[in-house]
Amino acid sequence: MVKNFLLFIISVVFSFSCVAQKQTTQLEKTTTENVKTKLVVGIVVDQMRYEYLTRFQERFGQGGFMRMVNDGFNCKNNHYNYVPTYTGPGHASIYTGTTPKYHGVISNSWYDKVSKKYVYCAGDDAVASVGTEDTSGQMSPQRMKTTTFADENRLFTQMRGKSIGISIKDRGAILPAGHTANAAYWFQGKLEGNFISSTFYMTDLPNWVKTYNESNSVSKYMKEWNTLYDISTYVESGSDLNDFEGGFKGKESATFPYDLKALSAENGGFDILKSTPFGNSIVADFAIAAIDGEQLGKDNNTDVLAVSFSSPDYVGHNFGVNSKEVQDTYLRLDKDLERLFNALDTKVGKGNYTVFLTADHGAVHVPSYLKSVKIPAGYISSTQTKVRFEAFLKEKYNSDELIESVSNNQVFLNREKVKELSLDLHEVQDAIVNEIINYRNIDKAYTAYAMSNTSYSSGIEKLLQNGFNQKRSGDVIYVYDPATISYSLTGSTHGSGMSYDTHVPLLFYGNGINKGSTVKRTRIVDIAPTISALLGISFPNGNIGLPIQSVLVQD
C-alpha cells in the first residue's frame, strides 16, 4: 500500500516536471521567435552582378557572403524594374520601395527643366560642409521626393530609432538614410582622407567621428595592393595583362601589384583608395566604429544602419567586370563583411539584428572584350549623335535652338522655342524618334507623350516608363543596342535595362528571416516593404513594391 502510494507521488511529480519543462521550452521558443529587431543593417554593394556570388563562391569564406547564403535567404532572380540603372536611382529605389517615376531621382545628375542647368541628385547649395572646407559637403536628400523605410521607422518610433548612412560616395550614404536621418557620412579623399557630413544633419561632427578622423587610420591602406591569394589561382577571371582595362596614372600596365602610395600623387591622393578594395575596408572600419559611436541596437527602438560599399563600382569602371582586380576586390570584401558581421554579433548580439545585401546595379562586360570573342557589342558617341540630330532639326525646322540638352539618353527640347515657332510639341518629339531610330546602335526610341499616355505592361517599355518622371525626364528617350555603351574602350559601365545591369543579388539574414532561397522573380522595390513588414511599420509613402513573403518568418 505504502509502496503504491510512493509510486503515485513520484509519477505525479514527474508529470508536473514534464509539463513545466515543456512550458519552459515553449516559452523560450516563443521568446526567441519574438525578439524584436534592434538594428536593421542595409548593405548595398555598388556595381555587383549577381553572378559574382556564384562565380567566386568557392573562393569565399564562410563568414561573409556565404554566411548570408547558407544561413539566410537568397533571392536568386532579383532585378531592377526600371531604367536607368545608376547609383543614385538604385540607392533611392532600394530604400523607398518605388522607382524614379515617383521618387524623382532619375539619374546621378540630370538636366533640370526649370533652372535650365544640370543638378546633382544629392546636391544642395542651401547647406554647408561639415568636417571639411571643401564644397563636397554641400549635400542632402532634398531632391528625393518620397520617404525611405528608415524615415518610416523614425516616424514609427517617435524619432527615437536612429538612422545612419555611411559610404564612400555621398549619394550612397544620403539617399538610403532618408530625410529624417540622424546623420549621413561620406569619404572626403584628396589630401584629407576623412569622413564628412553636412549641416543638413549637424553643425559639427560627433566626437567619435572626430576621433576616427584624427586617428589617421586610413593611411594604413596607402600601401601595396597585391592579390589576396596567389594570382595564378584566380582562374575565375581573365588574364591580368590585357587590352580591356584602364589602370592608374603613372603605371604603364594595369597589372598587379600596385604601389598605391607611390601612385597617389597622380591619382588624387587618398582618392586612389576608392578604386581599390581598401575603400571597402575603410567603410567597414567606419561602420563598426559607428555601431559603438551611435550606440546602435542598444535599446528597444529599432535603428537603421545603411552601409554602401562604393569601391567595387570604381574598380569595375576602371578594370572591367572580368578583371582580376574585380575578383580580388570581392574576395577582400568578403572578409570585410565577415568583420562587420562579427562586430554585430558582439556589439548588438546574435538574433538581435537583421541584414539585407543587394546592389544598386550590375555592369556590362567590356564591349571590346565581347567583340574579341565574337559577341555583338559596340560603342556609340553621344556627342556625335547629338550633333547629327541637331543638324536634322535645323534642316527640318530652320532653327538650331530647339534642343536644350542631351543627357542620360534623353533629349530635352526648348519648349519655349517650340511654342515661339508655332510647332506642335508632339510632332517634334515624333520627328526626333523617327530620325534617331535610324542611327546605328540605337535600338529603340520613345516620346515623352508615349511614356505619359500609354500603359506598358512588360519589356523595355515598362522599364523605361517606371524610370520616367513626367516633371523631370526629357522629351525623347532612346535605348542603345545590347552591350553597346557610350564609354571608353577600357573598363565597364552600366545604366541599361539589360539583365547584366538589372540582375543583382538580394540576400536577407538574421532576426525574422527564413533560411532558404527562391528563383521566383523579385524586384528591387520589394526590399523596402519586406523590411517594413518585418518591423511592423508603415511602408514608405511612395511604395509600389510587395513584401517577399517567403523571406519572412510568419507568426
XYZ file of C-alpha atoms in Angstrom:
555
model
C 0.000 0.000 0.000
C 2.778 2.392 1.029
C 4.779 1.319 -1.977
C 1.874 2.047 -4.333
C 1.339 5.459 -2.709
C 5.015 6.362 -3.192
C 4.867 5.339 -6.845
C 1.785 7.537 -7.262
C 3.561 10.531 -5.719
C 6.634 10.037 -7.914
C 4.511 9.787 -11.064
C 2.625 12.989 -10.193
C 5.857 14.896 -9.543
C 7.355 13.591 -12.785
C 4.241 14.629 -14.726
C 4.333 18.160 -13.301
C 8.059 18.317 -14.058
C 7.473 17.342 -17.704
C 4.666 19.881 -18.067
C 6.817 22.596 -16.517
C 9.746 21.681 -18.777
C 7.501 21.715 -21.843
C 6.067 25.112 -20.859
C 9.572 26.475 -20.258
C 10.756 25.163 -23.638
C 7.726 26.693 -25.377
C 8.282 29.976 -23.557
C 11.944 30.019 -24.590
C 10.962 29.256 -28.182
C 8.310 31.978 -28.199
C 10.722 34.470 -26.621
C 13.407 33.656 -29.195
C 10.994 33.948 -32.116
C 9.505 37.205 -30.859
C 12.760 39.042 -30.162
C 12.446 42.490 -31.678
C 14.940 43.503 -34.317
C 17.099 46.090 -32.612
C 19.084 47.028 -35.699
C 18.466 46.742 -39.440
C 21.667 46.858 -41.489
C 21.156 47.546 -45.173
C 24.206 46.746 -47.302
C 24.475 47.950 -50.893
C 27.425 46.797 -52.970
C 27.953 49.279 -55.776
C 28.089 47.534 -59.189
C 27.621 43.915 -58.105
C 26.416 41.486 -60.752
C 24.512 38.502 -59.316
C 26.968 36.074 -60.880
C 29.773 37.322 -58.635
C 28.071 35.349 -55.860
C 28.300 32.126 -57.855
C 31.485 32.745 -59.856
C 33.567 33.456 -56.752
C 31.603 31.218 -54.375
C 34.318 28.580 -53.989
C 36.822 31.282 -53.017
C 34.659 32.955 -50.372
C 34.996 32.082 -46.698
C 32.043 31.026 -44.543
C 31.673 34.243 -42.561
C 30.807 36.847 -45.202
C 28.694 36.355 -48.326
C 28.293 32.632 -47.636
C 27.049 33.254 -44.092
C 24.117 35.093 -45.641
C 23.632 32.488 -48.390
C 23.823 29.451 -46.100
C 22.045 30.808 -43.024
C 19.758 33.373 -44.623
C 17.502 33.731 -47.655
C 18.785 34.094 -51.215
C 16.587 35.709 -53.883
C 18.393 34.401 -56.951
C 16.298 36.143 -59.588
C 16.216 39.697 -58.280
C 16.033 42.555 -60.796
C 15.698 46.282 -61.194
C 12.328 47.105 -62.701
C 13.241 50.406 -64.310
C 15.804 52.246 -66.424
C 18.293 53.882 -65.852
C 20.348 51.584 -63.614
C 22.619 54.116 -61.958
C 23.871 54.603 -58.387
C 21.579 57.445 -57.292
C 18.315 55.919 -58.529
C 19.424 52.495 -57.282
C 20.023 53.558 -53.698
C 16.810 55.600 -53.660
C 14.724 52.734 -55.045
C 16.101 50.135 -52.622
C 15.063 52.180 -49.600
C 11.872 53.864 -50.885
C 10.270 50.803 -52.459
C 9.496 52.746 -55.606
C 11.082 53.856 -58.884
C 12.279 57.177 -60.357
C 8.766 57.689 -61.697
C 7.742 58.506 -58.129
C 10.837 59.202 -56.023
C 12.199 61.574 -58.678
C 15.875 60.563 -58.630
C 16.046 59.956 -62.372
C 19.838 59.703 -62.580
C 23.008 60.655 -60.704
C 22.780 64.080 -62.351
C 20.218 65.414 -64.770
C 19.184 68.480 -66.712
C 16.676 70.481 -64.698
C 13.973 71.891 -66.948
C 13.104 74.682 -64.508
C 16.518 76.098 -63.631
C 17.924 75.248 -67.094
C 21.046 73.679 -65.597
C 22.385 70.309 -64.533
C 21.662 69.256 -60.968
C 23.182 66.515 -58.823
C 20.901 64.006 -57.100
C 22.273 64.816 -53.619
C 23.434 68.391 -54.224
C 22.102 71.165 -52.009
C 23.527 74.689 -52.090
C 21.406 75.625 -49.077
C 23.584 73.587 -46.710
C 27.259 73.795 -45.766
C 30.023 71.228 -45.411
C 30.837 69.768 -42.011
C 34.289 68.310 -41.437
C 35.912 69.894 -44.484
C 36.412 73.300 -46.081
C 35.649 71.746 -49.458
C 32.202 72.180 -51.054
C 31.864 68.382 -51.261
C 29.818 68.503 -48.077
C 27.015 70.567 -49.609
C 24.683 67.605 -49.849
C 21.240 66.470 -48.682
C 18.357 64.203 -49.795
C 16.147 67.168 -50.761
C 15.728 66.053 -54.407
C 14.306 62.651 -53.379
C 10.541 63.139 -53.261
C 9.398 60.181 -51.150
C 10.252 58.604 -47.793
C 12.539 55.642 -47.154
C 11.768 52.794 -44.764
C 14.358 54.418 -42.498
C 12.161 57.540 -42.449
C 9.099 55.466 -41.643
C 10.976 53.764 -38.815
C 11.900 57.161 -37.399
C 8.257 58.257 -37.548
C 7.063 54.988 -36.003
C 9.469 55.265 -33.057
C 8.694 58.952 -32.499
C 12.193 59.732 -33.754
C 13.801 57.558 -31.080
C 15.073 54.957 -33.553
C 18.229 56.183 -35.251
C 19.039 56.292 -38.978
C 22.693 56.475 -40.048
C 24.091 56.332 -43.600
C 27.730 55.512 -44.439
C 29.506 55.274 -47.783
C 32.496 56.366 -49.818
C 30.024 58.182 -52.104
C 27.822 60.935 -50.710
C 24.725 59.708 -52.564
C 25.323 56.176 -51.271
C 25.057 57.450 -47.688
C 22.474 60.202 -48.059
C 19.629 58.716 -50.095
C 19.253 55.458 -48.091
C 19.335 57.170 -44.690
C 16.397 59.342 -45.731
C 15.060 62.790 -44.950
C 14.877 62.358 -41.176
C 18.292 60.740 -40.740
C 20.357 61.479 -37.678
C 23.444 61.521 -39.874
C 24.993 60.567 -43.173
C 28.760 60.324 -43.555
C 30.819 60.016 -46.712
C 34.512 59.923 -47.552
C 36.495 63.013 -48.449
C 39.647 61.887 -50.258
C 42.200 64.148 -51.905
C 44.655 65.304 -49.215
C 42.245 64.755 -46.321
C 41.190 61.106 -46.037
C 38.326 61.857 -43.634
C 34.613 61.191 -43.273
C 32.481 64.309 -43.575
C 28.828 65.372 -43.450
C 26.669 68.462 -43.965
C 24.672 70.988 -41.953
C 21.511 69.240 -43.120
C 22.289 66.799 -40.303
C 24.541 68.612 -37.831
C 26.666 71.684 -37.188
C 29.707 69.746 -36.001
C 30.971 66.190 -36.303
C 30.330 63.975 -33.245
C 33.331 63.225 -31.059
C 33.513 59.608 -32.211
C 33.846 60.748 -35.855
C 36.485 63.297 -34.915
C 38.363 60.588 -33.032
C 38.198 58.303 -36.061
C 39.414 61.033 -38.426
C 42.182 62.130 -36.068
C 43.446 58.559 -35.750
C 44.535 58.774 -39.397
C 43.758 55.063 -39.689
C 43.015 55.492 -43.390
C 46.741 55.992 -44.043
C 47.467 52.331 -43.271
C 45.737 51.408 -46.517
C 48.092 53.548 -48.580
C 50.243 50.509 -49.310
C 50.850 47.896 -51.971
C 47.745 46.337 -53.489
C 48.580 42.809 -54.497
C 46.246 39.847 -54.814
C 44.999 38.337 -51.575
C 45.931 34.868 -52.824
C 48.366 33.614 -55.457
C 47.269 35.293 -58.672
C 47.684 32.020 -60.595
C 44.713 30.653 -58.619
C 42.403 33.417 -59.858
C 41.062 31.231 -62.647
C 37.548 32.695 -62.279
C 38.636 35.893 -64.057
C 40.519 36.889 -67.191
C 44.241 37.393 -67.708
C 45.963 40.107 -65.702
C 47.547 41.707 -68.750
C 45.028 42.522 -71.491
C 43.725 45.350 -73.655
C 40.450 45.906 -71.805
C 41.500 47.629 -68.578
C 42.229 51.239 -67.685
C 44.623 51.237 -64.744
C 46.178 54.095 -62.785
C 48.100 57.122 -63.987
C 51.817 56.643 -63.533
C 51.757 52.865 -64.094
C 52.399 51.566 -67.571
C 50.204 48.470 -67.359
C 47.047 47.587 -65.436
C 48.701 44.641 -63.704
C 49.417 43.625 -60.135
C 50.955 44.791 -57.875
C 50.025 48.460 -57.406
C 52.126 50.699 -55.156
C 49.302 52.953 -54.005
C 51.467 55.332 -52.005
C 53.743 55.960 -54.984
C 50.788 56.308 -57.360
C 48.663 58.507 -55.097
C 50.167 61.846 -56.150
C 48.986 61.370 -59.767
C 45.675 59.777 -58.781
C 44.052 62.225 -56.383
C 45.831 61.497 -53.118
C 43.536 59.485 -50.849
C 41.068 59.257 -53.738
C 43.119 56.402 -55.171
C 41.857 54.203 -52.319
C 38.325 54.494 -53.687
C 39.386 52.431 -56.707
C 40.822 49.609 -54.610
C 39.326 47.054 -52.213
C 40.744 49.111 -49.355
C 37.929 51.600 -49.884
C 35.592 48.834 -48.696
C 37.816 48.210 -45.677
C 37.624 51.893 -44.757
C 33.824 51.798 -44.911
C 33.727 48.623 -42.801
C 36.064 50.220 -40.233
C 33.867 53.297 -40.011
C 30.619 51.315 -39.860
C 31.956 49.257 -36.938
C 33.003 52.480 -35.202
C 29.506 53.877 -35.805
C 27.842 50.959 -34.039
C 29.624 51.998 -30.844
C 29.713 55.733 -31.514
C 25.976 55.977 -32.202
C 25.042 53.209 -29.711
C 23.108 51.397 -32.420
C 20.923 48.479 -31.380
C 21.314 49.256 -27.694
C 17.668 49.877 -26.744
C 14.167 48.758 -27.708
C 13.815 51.278 -30.537
C 14.897 49.766 -33.832
C 17.792 51.585 -35.505
C 18.777 51.551 -39.184
C 22.371 51.478 -40.416
C 22.696 51.948 -44.182
C 26.122 50.898 -45.454
C 27.134 51.262 -49.101
C 30.378 49.789 -50.399
C 31.251 52.028 -53.354
C 34.708 50.753 -54.291
C 33.556 47.798 -56.450
C 31.982 50.370 -58.771
C 35.218 52.350 -59.100
C 37.175 49.142 -59.680
C 34.663 47.860 -62.223
C 34.619 51.112 -64.177
C 38.411 51.097 -64.272
C 39.232 47.450 -64.898
C 36.052 45.757 -66.160
C 33.866 43.003 -64.744
C 36.132 40.141 -65.877
C 39.315 41.520 -64.331
C 41.454 40.001 -61.615
C 41.164 43.366 -59.866
C 37.389 42.875 -59.553
C 37.852 39.325 -58.290
C 40.364 40.420 -55.669
C 38.043 43.234 -54.620
C 35.233 40.769 -53.919
C 37.442 38.269 -52.110
C 38.616 41.065 -49.824
C 35.087 42.474 -49.433
C 34.034 39.019 -48.244
C 36.484 39.356 -45.363
C 35.290 42.882 -44.573
C 31.713 41.613 -44.409
C 32.832 38.904 -42.010
C 34.445 41.562 -39.795
C 31.230 43.579 -39.836
C 29.032 40.581 -39.021
C 31.330 39.526 -36.184
C 31.148 43.052 -34.784
C 27.344 42.932 -34.950
C 27.354 39.612 -33.109
C 29.480 41.099 -30.342
C 28.063 44.605 -30.100
C 24.361 44.058 -30.886
C 24.030 40.332 -30.260
C 23.182 37.345 -32.432
C 19.467 37.257 -33.113
C 19.034 40.964 -32.389
C 19.753 42.327 -35.867
C 18.596 41.830 -39.450
C 20.736 42.348 -42.539
C 19.967 42.589 -46.220
C 22.519 42.840 -49.014
C 21.902 43.925 -52.581
C 23.438 46.125 -55.297
C 22.477 49.402 -56.929
C 23.080 47.969 -60.420
C 25.174 45.443 -62.283
C 27.524 46.126 -65.212
C 28.241 45.038 -68.767
C 31.282 43.099 -69.882
C 33.768 45.397 -71.611
C 32.318 45.589 -75.158
C 35.771 45.446 -76.771
C 36.308 42.152 -74.931
C 32.918 40.829 -76.051
C 33.750 41.737 -79.639
C 37.038 39.851 -79.340
C 35.079 36.671 -78.571
C 32.526 37.361 -81.351
C 29.637 38.525 -79.169
C 27.719 41.515 -80.609
C 28.765 44.673 -78.767
C 29.868 48.178 -79.525
C 30.402 51.811 -78.672
C 28.485 54.938 -79.524
C 29.432 58.597 -79.363
C 26.665 60.551 -77.631
C 28.299 63.779 -78.811
C 28.173 62.738 -82.463
C 24.587 61.578 -82.036
C 23.605 64.956 -80.627
C 25.332 66.816 -83.457
C 23.583 64.658 -86.032
C 20.023 65.201 -84.888
C 20.660 68.874 -84.127
C 21.551 69.174 -87.798
C 18.368 67.281 -88.664
C 16.222 69.686 -86.628
C 17.994 72.681 -88.151
C 17.175 71.421 -91.621
C 13.593 70.442 -90.805
C 12.558 73.440 -88.692
C 15.161 76.036 -89.662
C 16.271 76.516 -86.041
C 19.336 75.495 -84.067
C 17.757 76.406 -80.719
C 15.276 73.573 -80.348
C 17.430 71.406 -78.088
C 18.386 72.439 -74.578
C 20.183 69.263 -73.535
C 21.005 65.693 -74.461
C 21.883 63.621 -71.398
C 21.134 60.231 -69.834
C 19.893 59.013 -73.232
C 17.235 61.716 -73.225
C 16.560 64.741 -75.417
C 15.287 67.879 -73.710
C 13.563 70.292 -76.069
C 13.443 74.047 -75.708
C 9.700 74.191 -75.256
C 9.601 77.979 -75.330
C 11.269 77.920 -78.738
C 8.902 75.209 -79.920
C 5.988 77.428 -78.915
C 7.579 80.543 -80.414
C 7.903 78.766 -83.780
C 4.265 77.618 -83.531
C 5.361 73.982 -83.711
C 3.394 71.084 -82.305
C 5.376 69.600 -79.408
C 4.231 66.035 -80.021
C 5.049 66.326 -83.716
C 8.592 67.487 -82.918
C 9.022 64.616 -80.443
C 7.803 62.130 -83.052
C 10.118 63.612 -85.664
C 13.140 63.081 -83.430
C 12.091 59.493 -82.693
C 11.637 58.743 -86.383
C 15.051 60.249 -87.110
C 17.118 58.768 -84.320
C 15.738 55.241 -84.669
C 17.627 55.053 -87.975
C 21.003 55.699 -86.345
C 23.467 52.870 -85.946
C 23.453 51.287 -82.450
C 20.166 52.962 -81.466
C 17.737 50.139 -80.735
C 14.575 51.934 -79.591
C 13.232 55.428 -79.040
C 10.078 56.779 -77.418
C 8.457 60.141 -76.857
C 7.536 61.640 -73.504
C 3.953 61.683 -74.781
C 4.037 57.903 -75.222
C 5.546 57.422 -71.766
C 2.814 59.573 -70.192
C -0.184 58.307 -72.144
C 0.454 54.620 -72.821
C 0.358 51.907 -70.188
C 3.087 49.364 -70.855
C 2.890 46.028 -69.062
C 6.214 44.411 -69.976
C 9.509 44.702 -71.806
C 11.920 47.586 -72.025
C 8.965 49.918 -72.468
C 7.743 49.117 -68.952
C 11.231 49.636 -67.521
C 11.510 52.997 -69.259
C 8.094 54.041 -68.021
C 8.992 53.128 -64.426
C 12.054 55.350 -64.763
C 10.198 58.200 -66.429
C 9.302 61.147 -64.237
C 6.922 63.469 -66.043
C 8.296 66.663 -64.497
C 11.981 65.782 -64.669
C 12.539 63.495 -67.655
C 13.167 64.560 -71.244
C 11.026 64.767 -74.386
C 12.564 61.745 -76.091
C 14.165 58.636 -74.563
C 16.358 56.320 -76.613
C 17.952 52.938 -75.965
C 21.237 51.541 -77.262
C 21.716 48.086 -78.748
C 22.601 45.333 -76.241
C 26.186 45.571 -74.913
C 26.580 48.975 -76.597
C 27.761 51.841 -74.418
C 28.905 55.432 -74.595
C 32.176 54.935 -72.757
C 35.897 54.395 -73.108
C 37.284 51.289 -74.804
C 38.504 50.038 -71.411
C 36.524 49.296 -68.269
C 32.836 48.606 -67.672
C 29.776 50.751 -67.175
C 26.031 50.352 -66.612
C 22.677 52.075 -66.969
C 20.644 49.889 -69.329
C 17.616 47.646 -68.864
C 19.513 44.550 -69.968
C 19.877 41.690 -67.481
C 23.598 42.353 -66.978
C 22.570 45.677 -65.406
C 19.282 44.677 -63.744
C 20.150 41.271 -62.208
C 21.694 41.861 -58.782
C 21.992 39.868 -55.535
C 19.387 40.054 -52.800
C 20.256 38.301 -49.543
C 18.485 38.503 -46.186
C 19.878 37.256 -42.886
C 19.182 37.447 -39.181
C 16.210 38.034 -36.937
C 12.855 37.274 -38.557
C 14.399 35.814 -41.706
C 13.795 32.295 -43.033
C 16.560 30.080 -44.299
C 16.156 29.198 -47.954
C 16.183 30.527 -51.488
C 13.921 31.216 -54.420
C 14.271 31.557 -58.181
C 10.936 33.351 -58.343
C 11.438 36.818 -59.773
C 11.710 39.538 -57.164
C 12.115 43.254 -57.710
C 14.363 45.811 -56.108
C 11.284 47.737 -54.942
C 10.231 44.729 -52.841
C 13.043 45.227 -50.324
C 11.601 48.250 -48.501
C 8.129 46.749 -47.916
C 9.734 43.469 -46.813
C 11.738 45.266 -44.125
C 8.729 47.416 -43.248
C 6.591 44.287 -42.796
C 9.304 42.737 -40.633
C 9.305 45.805 -38.372
C 5.542 46.300 -38.433
C 5.852 49.884 -39.629
C 4.214 51.887 -42.421
C 5.504 51.312 -45.919
C 7.389 54.263 -47.490
C 4.854 56.749 -48.806
C 5.620 56.165 -52.494
C 5.985 52.395 -52.188
C 4.878 50.203 -55.101
C 6.697 47.022 -54.020
C 5.348 43.934 -52.255
C 6.757 42.134 -49.218
C 8.561 38.942 -50.203
C 6.570 36.537 -48.042
C 8.953 33.586 -48.364
C 11.735 35.661 -46.786
C 9.932 36.395 -43.528
C 9.264 34.083 -40.607
C 5.488 34.023 -40.266
C 3.807 34.409 -36.846
